[in-house]
Short mmCIF file of C-alpha atoms in Angstrom, two decimals:
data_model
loop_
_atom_site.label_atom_id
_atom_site.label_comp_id
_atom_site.label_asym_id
_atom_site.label_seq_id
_atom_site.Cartn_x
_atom_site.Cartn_y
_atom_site.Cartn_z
CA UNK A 236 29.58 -30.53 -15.88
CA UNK A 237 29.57 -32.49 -12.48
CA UNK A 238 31.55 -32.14 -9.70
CA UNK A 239 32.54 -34.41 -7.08
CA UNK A 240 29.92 -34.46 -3.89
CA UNK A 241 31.74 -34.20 -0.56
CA UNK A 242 29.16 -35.69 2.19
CA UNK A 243 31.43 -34.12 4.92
CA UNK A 244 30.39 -31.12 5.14
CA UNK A 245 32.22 -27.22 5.75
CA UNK A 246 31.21 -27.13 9.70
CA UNK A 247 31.08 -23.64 9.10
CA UNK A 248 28.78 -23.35 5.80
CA UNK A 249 25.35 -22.42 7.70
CA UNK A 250 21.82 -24.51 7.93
CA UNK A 251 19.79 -21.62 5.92
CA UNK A 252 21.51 -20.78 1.85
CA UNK A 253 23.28 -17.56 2.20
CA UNK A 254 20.67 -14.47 0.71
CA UNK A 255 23.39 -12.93 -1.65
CA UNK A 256 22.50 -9.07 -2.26
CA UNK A 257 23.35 -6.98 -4.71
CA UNK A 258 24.09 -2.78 -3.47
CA UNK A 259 23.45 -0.39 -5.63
CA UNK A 260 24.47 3.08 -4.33
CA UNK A 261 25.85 6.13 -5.43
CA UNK A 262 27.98 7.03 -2.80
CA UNK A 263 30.98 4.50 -2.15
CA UNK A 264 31.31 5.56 1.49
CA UNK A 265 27.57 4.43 2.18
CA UNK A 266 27.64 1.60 0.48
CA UNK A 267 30.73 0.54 2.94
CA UNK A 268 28.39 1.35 5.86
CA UNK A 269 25.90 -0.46 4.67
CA UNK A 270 27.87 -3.55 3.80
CA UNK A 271 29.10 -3.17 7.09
CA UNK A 272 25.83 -3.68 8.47
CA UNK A 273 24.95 -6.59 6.49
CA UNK A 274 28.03 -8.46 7.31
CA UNK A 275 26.98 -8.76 10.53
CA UNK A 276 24.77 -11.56 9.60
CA UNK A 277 26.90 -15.03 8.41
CA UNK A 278 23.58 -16.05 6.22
CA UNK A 279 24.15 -12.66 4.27
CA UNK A 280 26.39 -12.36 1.95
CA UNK A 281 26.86 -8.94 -0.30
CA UNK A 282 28.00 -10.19 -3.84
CA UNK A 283 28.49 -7.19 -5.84
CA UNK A 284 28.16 -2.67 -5.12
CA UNK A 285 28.18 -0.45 -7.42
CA UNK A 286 26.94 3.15 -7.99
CA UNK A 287 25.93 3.08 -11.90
CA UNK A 288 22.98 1.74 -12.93
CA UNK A 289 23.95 -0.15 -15.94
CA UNK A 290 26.75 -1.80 -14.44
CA UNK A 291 23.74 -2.68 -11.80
CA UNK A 292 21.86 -4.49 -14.53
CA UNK A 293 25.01 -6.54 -15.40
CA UNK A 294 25.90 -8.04 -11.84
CA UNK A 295 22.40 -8.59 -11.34
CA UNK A 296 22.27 -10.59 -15.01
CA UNK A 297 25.28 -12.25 -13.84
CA UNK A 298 25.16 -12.82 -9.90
CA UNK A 299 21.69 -13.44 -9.50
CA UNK A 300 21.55 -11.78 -6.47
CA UNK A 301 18.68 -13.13 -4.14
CA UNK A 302 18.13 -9.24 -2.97
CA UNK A 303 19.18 -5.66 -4.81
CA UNK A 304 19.14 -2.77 -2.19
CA UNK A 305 18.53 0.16 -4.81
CA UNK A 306 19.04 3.90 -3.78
CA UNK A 307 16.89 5.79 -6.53
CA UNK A 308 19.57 8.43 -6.98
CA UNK A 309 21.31 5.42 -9.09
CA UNK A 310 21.61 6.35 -12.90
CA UNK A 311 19.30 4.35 -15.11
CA UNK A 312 20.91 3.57 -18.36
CA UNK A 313 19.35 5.20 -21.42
CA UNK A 314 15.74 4.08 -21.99
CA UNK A 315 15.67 1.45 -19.37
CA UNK A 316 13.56 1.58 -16.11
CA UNK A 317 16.20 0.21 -13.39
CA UNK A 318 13.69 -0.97 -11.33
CA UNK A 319 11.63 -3.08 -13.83
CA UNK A 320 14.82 -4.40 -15.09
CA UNK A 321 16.27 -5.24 -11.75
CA UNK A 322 12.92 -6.98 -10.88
CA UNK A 323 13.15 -9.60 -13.93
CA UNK A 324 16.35 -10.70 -11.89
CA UNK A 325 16.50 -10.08 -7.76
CA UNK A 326 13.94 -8.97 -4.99
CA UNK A 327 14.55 -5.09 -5.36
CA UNK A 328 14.07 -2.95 -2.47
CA UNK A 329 14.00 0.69 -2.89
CA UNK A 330 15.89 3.11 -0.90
CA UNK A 331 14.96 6.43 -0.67
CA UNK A 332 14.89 10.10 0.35
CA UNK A 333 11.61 11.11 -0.10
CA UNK A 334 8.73 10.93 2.49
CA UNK A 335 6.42 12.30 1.05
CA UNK A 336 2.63 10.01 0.71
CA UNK A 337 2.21 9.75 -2.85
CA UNK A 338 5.57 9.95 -3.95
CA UNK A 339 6.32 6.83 -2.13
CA UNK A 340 3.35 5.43 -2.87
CA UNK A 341 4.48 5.82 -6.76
CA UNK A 342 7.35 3.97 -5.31
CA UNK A 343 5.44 1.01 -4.33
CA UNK A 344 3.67 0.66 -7.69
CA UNK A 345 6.79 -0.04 -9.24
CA UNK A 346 8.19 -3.98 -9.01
CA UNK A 347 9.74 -3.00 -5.38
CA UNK A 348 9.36 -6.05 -2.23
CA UNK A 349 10.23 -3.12 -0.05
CA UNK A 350 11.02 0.64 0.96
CA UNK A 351 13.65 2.00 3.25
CA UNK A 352 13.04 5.65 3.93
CA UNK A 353 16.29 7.42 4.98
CA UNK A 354 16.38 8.66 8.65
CA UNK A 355 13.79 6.39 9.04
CA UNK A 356 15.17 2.54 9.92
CA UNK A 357 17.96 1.61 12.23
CA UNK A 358 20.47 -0.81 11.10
CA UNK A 359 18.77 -3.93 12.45
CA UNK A 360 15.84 -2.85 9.71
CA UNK A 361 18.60 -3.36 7.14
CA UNK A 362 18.62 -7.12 7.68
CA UNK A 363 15.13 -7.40 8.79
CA UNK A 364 14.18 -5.83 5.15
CA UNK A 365 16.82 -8.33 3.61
CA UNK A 366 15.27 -11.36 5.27
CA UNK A 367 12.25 -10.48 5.11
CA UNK A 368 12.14 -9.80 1.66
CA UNK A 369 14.00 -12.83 1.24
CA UNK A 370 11.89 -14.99 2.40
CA UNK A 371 8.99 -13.83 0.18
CA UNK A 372 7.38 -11.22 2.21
CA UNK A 373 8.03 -7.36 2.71
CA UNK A 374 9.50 -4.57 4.28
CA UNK A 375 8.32 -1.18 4.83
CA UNK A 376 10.02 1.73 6.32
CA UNK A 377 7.09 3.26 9.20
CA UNK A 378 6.78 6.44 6.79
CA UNK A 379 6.48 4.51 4.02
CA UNK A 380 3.43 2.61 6.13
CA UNK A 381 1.66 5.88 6.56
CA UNK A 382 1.80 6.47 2.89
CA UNK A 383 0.64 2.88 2.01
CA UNK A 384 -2.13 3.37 4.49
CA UNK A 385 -2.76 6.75 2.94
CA UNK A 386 -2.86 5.66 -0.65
CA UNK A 387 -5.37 2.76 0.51
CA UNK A 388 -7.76 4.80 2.51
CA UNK A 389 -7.52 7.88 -0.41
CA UNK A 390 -7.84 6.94 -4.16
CA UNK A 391 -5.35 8.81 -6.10
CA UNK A 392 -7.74 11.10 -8.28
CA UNK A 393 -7.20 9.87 -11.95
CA UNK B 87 5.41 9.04 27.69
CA UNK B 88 3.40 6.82 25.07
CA UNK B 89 -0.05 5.64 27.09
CA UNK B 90 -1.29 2.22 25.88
CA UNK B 91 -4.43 0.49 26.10
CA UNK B 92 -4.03 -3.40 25.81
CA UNK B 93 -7.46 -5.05 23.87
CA UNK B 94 -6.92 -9.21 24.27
CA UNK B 95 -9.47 -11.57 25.51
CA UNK B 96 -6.71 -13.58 26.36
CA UNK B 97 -5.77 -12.21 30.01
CA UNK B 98 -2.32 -14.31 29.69
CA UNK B 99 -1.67 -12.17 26.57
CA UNK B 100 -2.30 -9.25 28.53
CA UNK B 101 -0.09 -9.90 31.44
CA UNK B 102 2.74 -10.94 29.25
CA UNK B 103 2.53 -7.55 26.97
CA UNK B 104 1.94 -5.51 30.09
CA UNK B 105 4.79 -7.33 32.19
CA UNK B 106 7.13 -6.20 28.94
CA UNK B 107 6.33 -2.90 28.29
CA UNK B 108 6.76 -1.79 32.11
CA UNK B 109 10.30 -2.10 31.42
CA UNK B 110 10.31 0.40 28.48
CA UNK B 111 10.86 4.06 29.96
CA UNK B 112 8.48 5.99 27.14
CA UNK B 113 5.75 3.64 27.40
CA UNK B 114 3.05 3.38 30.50
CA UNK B 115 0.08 0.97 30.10
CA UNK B 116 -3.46 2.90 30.83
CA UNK B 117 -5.94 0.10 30.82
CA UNK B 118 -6.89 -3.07 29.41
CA UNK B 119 -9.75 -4.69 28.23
CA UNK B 120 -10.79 -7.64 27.32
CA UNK B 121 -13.09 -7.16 24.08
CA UNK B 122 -13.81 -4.52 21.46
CA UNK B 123 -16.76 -2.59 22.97
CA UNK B 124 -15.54 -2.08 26.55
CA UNK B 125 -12.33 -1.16 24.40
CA UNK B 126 -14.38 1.99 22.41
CA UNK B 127 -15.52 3.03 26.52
CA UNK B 128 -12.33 2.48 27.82
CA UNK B 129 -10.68 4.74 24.48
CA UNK B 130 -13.10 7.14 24.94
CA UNK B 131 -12.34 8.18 28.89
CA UNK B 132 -8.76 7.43 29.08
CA UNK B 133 -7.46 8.78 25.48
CA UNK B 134 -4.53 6.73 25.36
CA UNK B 135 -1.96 7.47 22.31
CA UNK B 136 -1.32 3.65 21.25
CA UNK B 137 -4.36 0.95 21.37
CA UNK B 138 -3.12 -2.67 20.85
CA UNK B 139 -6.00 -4.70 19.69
CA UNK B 140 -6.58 -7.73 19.32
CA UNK B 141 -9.47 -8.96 16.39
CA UNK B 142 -11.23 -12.36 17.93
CA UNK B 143 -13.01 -11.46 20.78
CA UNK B 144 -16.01 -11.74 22.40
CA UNK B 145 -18.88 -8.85 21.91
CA UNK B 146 -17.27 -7.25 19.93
CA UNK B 147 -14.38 -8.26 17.56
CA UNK B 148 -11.44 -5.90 16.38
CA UNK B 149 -12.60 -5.29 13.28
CA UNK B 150 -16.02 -3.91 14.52
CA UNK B 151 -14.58 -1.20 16.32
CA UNK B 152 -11.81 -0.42 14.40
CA UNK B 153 -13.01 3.32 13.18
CA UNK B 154 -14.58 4.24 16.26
CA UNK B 155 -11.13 3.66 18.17
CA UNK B 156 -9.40 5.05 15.66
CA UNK B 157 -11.38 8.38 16.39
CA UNK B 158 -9.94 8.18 20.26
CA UNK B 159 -6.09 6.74 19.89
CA UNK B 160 -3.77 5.21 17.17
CA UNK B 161 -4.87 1.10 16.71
CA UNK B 162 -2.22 -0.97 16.55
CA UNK B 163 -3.75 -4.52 15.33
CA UNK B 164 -2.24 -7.61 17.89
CA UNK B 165 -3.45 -10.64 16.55
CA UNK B 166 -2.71 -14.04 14.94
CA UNK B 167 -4.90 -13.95 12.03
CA UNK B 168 -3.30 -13.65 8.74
CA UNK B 169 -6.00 -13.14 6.34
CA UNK B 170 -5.53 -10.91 3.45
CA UNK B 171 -8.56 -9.15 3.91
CA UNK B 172 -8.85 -8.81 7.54
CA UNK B 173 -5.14 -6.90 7.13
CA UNK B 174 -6.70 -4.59 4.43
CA UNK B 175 -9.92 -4.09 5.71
CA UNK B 176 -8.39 -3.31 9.10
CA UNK B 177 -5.98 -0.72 7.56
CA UNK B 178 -8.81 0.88 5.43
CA UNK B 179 -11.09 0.89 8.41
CA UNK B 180 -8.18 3.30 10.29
CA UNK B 181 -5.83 0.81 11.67
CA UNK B 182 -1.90 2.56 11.59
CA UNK B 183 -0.47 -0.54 12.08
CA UNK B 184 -0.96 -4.69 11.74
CA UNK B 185 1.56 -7.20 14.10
CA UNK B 186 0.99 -11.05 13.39
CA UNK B 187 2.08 -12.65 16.90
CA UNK B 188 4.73 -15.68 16.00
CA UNK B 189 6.43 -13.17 13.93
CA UNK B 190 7.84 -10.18 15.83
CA UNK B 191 9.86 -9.81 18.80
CA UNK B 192 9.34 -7.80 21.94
CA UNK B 193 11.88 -4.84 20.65
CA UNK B 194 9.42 -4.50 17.44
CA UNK B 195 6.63 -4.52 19.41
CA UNK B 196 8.12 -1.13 20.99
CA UNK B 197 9.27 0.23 17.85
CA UNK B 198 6.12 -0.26 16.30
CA UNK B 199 4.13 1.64 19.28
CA UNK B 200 6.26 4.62 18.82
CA UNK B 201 5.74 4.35 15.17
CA UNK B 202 1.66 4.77 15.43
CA UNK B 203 2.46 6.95 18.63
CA UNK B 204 4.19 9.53 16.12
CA UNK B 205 1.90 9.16 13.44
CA UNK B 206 3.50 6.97 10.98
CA UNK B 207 2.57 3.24 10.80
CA UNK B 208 4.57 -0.25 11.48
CA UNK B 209 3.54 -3.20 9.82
CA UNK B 210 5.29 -6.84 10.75
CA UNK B 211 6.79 -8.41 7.05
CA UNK B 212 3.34 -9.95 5.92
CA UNK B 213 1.18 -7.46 6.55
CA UNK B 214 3.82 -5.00 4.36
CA UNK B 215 3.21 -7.46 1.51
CA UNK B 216 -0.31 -7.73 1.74
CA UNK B 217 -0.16 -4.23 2.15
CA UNK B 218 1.79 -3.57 -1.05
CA UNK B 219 -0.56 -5.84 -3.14
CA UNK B 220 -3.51 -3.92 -2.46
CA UNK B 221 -2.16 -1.15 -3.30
CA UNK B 222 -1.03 -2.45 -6.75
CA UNK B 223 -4.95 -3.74 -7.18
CA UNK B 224 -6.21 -0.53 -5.97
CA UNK B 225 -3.96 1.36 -8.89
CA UNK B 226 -4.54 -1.26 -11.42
CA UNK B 227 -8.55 -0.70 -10.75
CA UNK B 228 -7.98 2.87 -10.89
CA UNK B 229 -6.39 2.67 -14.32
CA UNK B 230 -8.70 0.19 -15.50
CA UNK B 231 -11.70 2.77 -14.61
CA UNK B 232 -9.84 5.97 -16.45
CA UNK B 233 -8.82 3.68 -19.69
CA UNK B 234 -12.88 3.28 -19.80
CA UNK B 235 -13.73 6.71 -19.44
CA UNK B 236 -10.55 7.38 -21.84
CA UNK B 237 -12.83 5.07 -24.05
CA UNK B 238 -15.93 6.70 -23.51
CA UNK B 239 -14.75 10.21 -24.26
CA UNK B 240 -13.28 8.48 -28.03
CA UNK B 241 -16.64 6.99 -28.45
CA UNK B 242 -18.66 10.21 -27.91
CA UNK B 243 -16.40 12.27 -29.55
CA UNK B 244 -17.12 9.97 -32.94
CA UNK B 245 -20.80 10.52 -32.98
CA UNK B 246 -20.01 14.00 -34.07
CA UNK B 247 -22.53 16.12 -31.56
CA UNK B 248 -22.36 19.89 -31.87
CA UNK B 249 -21.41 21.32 -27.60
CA UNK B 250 -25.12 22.57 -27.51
CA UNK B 251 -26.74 18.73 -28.58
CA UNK B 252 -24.21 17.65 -26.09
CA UNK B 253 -25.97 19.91 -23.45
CA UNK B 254 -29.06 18.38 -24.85
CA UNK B 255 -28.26 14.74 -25.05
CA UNK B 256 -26.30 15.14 -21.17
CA UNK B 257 -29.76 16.29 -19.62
CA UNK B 258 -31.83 13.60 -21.34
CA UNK B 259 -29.38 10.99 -19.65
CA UNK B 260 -30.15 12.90 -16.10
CA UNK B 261 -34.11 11.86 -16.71
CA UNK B 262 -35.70 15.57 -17.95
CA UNK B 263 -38.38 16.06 -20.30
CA UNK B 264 -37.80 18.31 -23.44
CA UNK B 265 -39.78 20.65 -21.56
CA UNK B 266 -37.18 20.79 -18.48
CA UNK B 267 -34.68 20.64 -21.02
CA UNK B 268 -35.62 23.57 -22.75
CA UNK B 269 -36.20 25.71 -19.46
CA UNK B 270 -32.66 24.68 -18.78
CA UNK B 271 -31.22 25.11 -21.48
CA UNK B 272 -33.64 28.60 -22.24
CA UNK B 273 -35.27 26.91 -25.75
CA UNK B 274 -38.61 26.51 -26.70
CA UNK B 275 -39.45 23.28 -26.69
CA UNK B 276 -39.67 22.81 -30.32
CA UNK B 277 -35.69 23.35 -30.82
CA UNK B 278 -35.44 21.15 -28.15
CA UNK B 279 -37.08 18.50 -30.17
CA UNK B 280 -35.29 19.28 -33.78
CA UNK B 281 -31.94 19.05 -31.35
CA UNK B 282 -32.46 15.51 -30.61
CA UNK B 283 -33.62 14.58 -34.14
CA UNK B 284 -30.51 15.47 -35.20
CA UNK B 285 -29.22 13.44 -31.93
CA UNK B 286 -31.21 10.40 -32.90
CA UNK B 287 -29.15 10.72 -36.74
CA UNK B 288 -25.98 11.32 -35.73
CA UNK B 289 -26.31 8.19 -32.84
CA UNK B 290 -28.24 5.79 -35.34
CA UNK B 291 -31.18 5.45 -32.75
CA UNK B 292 -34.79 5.65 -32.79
CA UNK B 293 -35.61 6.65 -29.73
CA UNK B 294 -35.08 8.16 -26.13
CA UNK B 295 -34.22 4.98 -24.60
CA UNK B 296 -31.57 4.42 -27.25
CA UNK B 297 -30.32 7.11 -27.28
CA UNK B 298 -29.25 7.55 -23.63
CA UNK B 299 -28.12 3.43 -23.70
CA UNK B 300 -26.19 4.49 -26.83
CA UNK B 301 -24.40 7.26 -25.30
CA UNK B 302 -23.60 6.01 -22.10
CA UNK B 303 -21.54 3.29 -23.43
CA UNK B 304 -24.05 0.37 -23.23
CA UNK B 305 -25.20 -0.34 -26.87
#
């Protein structure tokens, strides 16, 4: 199908493509803060939240979302791993309770371009992850630094 | 209050960092110096809590002094290189943190000195992916070396050895003579010897030599 090109121009539509992002939360009234957040950047756009896993892997099969921001307390379908699934389809970055070394480290093993720790970023890391991430690089919460650091400097005993 | 030591060759870059981070309230700048091994003296007498180090410089470079710094005060890598393995080896070597200047603003730069200051670790976007990917190697490597030994157990295990020609066939791999073997193991050295005949049999070798290639995994 082809469409009609307009060469005027939206003056609004932004230099940069938006980075659409997919939230995947548990808890509706942090997803709303965390949209909140992300709204305050025009070349961000949140596409789709949701806080079941399976419905997750549908808007992200559907949306493409550049980015997925994925709490871990999200539901996984039945014999699925979210995160692998996720990966096939958007930059997933994890988001996460836990602090401790190795279990973020496990974390970072996993298809994930990044790792917010809870408690542990201010909004402005929020979009810095996003871009970041975006953009083909990384983002890592500064406890999830130490444990990357850790994990590098100690080999996990197999 | 967060004391800093500032490591840059460049004495513009100095003034500039120095001339920011006297407006930040938790932060005081101890010292500077202007390459790596007036930076370990320096470290050593004034024990500041953040070092922010540059890597090309004269004398001594960052990544030579690294782990003796890192003894002294939390290193905070400053620098423009980008390589891959200068960010790895930096953060093996004790590094708790890696900024690429171009790609962080002033307001990171203090976030990531309280960071190290408190223990934890800041890296700027690229060094977090390098950072990642090494780790992925690292466990890849890791499971690459158990799925050998994994393989080397199966292997052994077919040849069938009773646990005491184990013991046997073990201590002729470490180098000992059926003599030493047997005053390990408290035989005479005849059973030692009818113990690895029935070694040689069961691994379908001829000799000592084959036998210890044979059961290390090499032939």
């Amino acid at each position: 199908m082809t469409s009609k090109r307009s060469d005027q121009g939206h003056p609004f539509v932004p230099a940069t493509p938006a980075i659409s992002v997919l939230l995947a939360h548990p808890r509706p009234t942090e997803r709303a803060a965390i949209r909140a957040v992300l709204d305050t950047d025009d070349r961000v756009r949140v596409v789709a939240g949701t806080g079941d896993g399976g419905e997750a892997l549908a808007l992200a099969r559907q949306l493409r979302p550049t980015v997925t921001l994925l709490d871990d307390r999200v539901p996984a379908p039945d014999s699925t791993d979210l995160v692998d699934c996720l990966a096939r389809r958007s930059l997933v970055i994890a988001m996460t309770d836990v602090t401790e070394h190795h279990a973020i480290a496990a974390k970072l093993c996993a298809p994930v371009r990044g790792c917010l720790v809870y408690g542990h970023f201010e909004p402005a890391d929020l979009l810095g992850a996003v871009r970041a991430v975006a953009n083909g690089l990384a983002w890592l919460s500064p406890v999830a630094v130490a444990a990357v650091i850790w994990s590098l400097r100690v080999p996990a005993v197999s | 209050m967060i004391d800093v030591l500032i490591v840059d060759d460049n004495p513009i870059v100095r003034v500039a960092i120095r001339g920011y981070l006297a407006g930040i309230e938790d932060v005081r700048v101890v010292g500077e110096a202007p390459d790596g091994r007036t930076a370990v003296t320096m470290a050593r007498r004034l024990r500041p809590n953040v070092t922010l180090l540059d890597h090309r410089m004269p004398i001594a470079d960052g990544l030579s002094v690294v782990t003796q710094l890192s003894e002294h005060t939390a290193a905070l890598v400053l620098t423009s290189d980008t390589a891959d393995e200068l960010i790895a080896a930096m953060l093996r070597g004790g590094a708790s943190g890696y900024l690429v200047h171009g790609e962080f603003d002033p307001p990171e730069l203090v976030r990531a000195i309280r960071a190290v200051a408190s223990g934890q670790g800041w890296l700027s976007s690229r060094g977090a992916s390098v950072t990642i990917a090494a780790l992925r190697d690292q466990a890849a490597r890791e499971r690459d070396q158990a799925g050998q030994a994994d393989q080397l157990h199966l292997v052994r295990q077919g040849f069938g050895l009773t646990r005491r020609e184990q013991d046997v066939i073990e201590l002729l791999c470490a180098g000992h003579s059926n003599a030493a073997i047997g005053r390990r193991l408290l035989l005479t050295e005849k059973t030692v010897k009818n113990h690895l005949h029935h070694i040689f049999t069961k691994l379908r070798v001829t000799n000592r030599t084959e036998a210890v290639l044979r059961w290390s995994g090499r032939q």
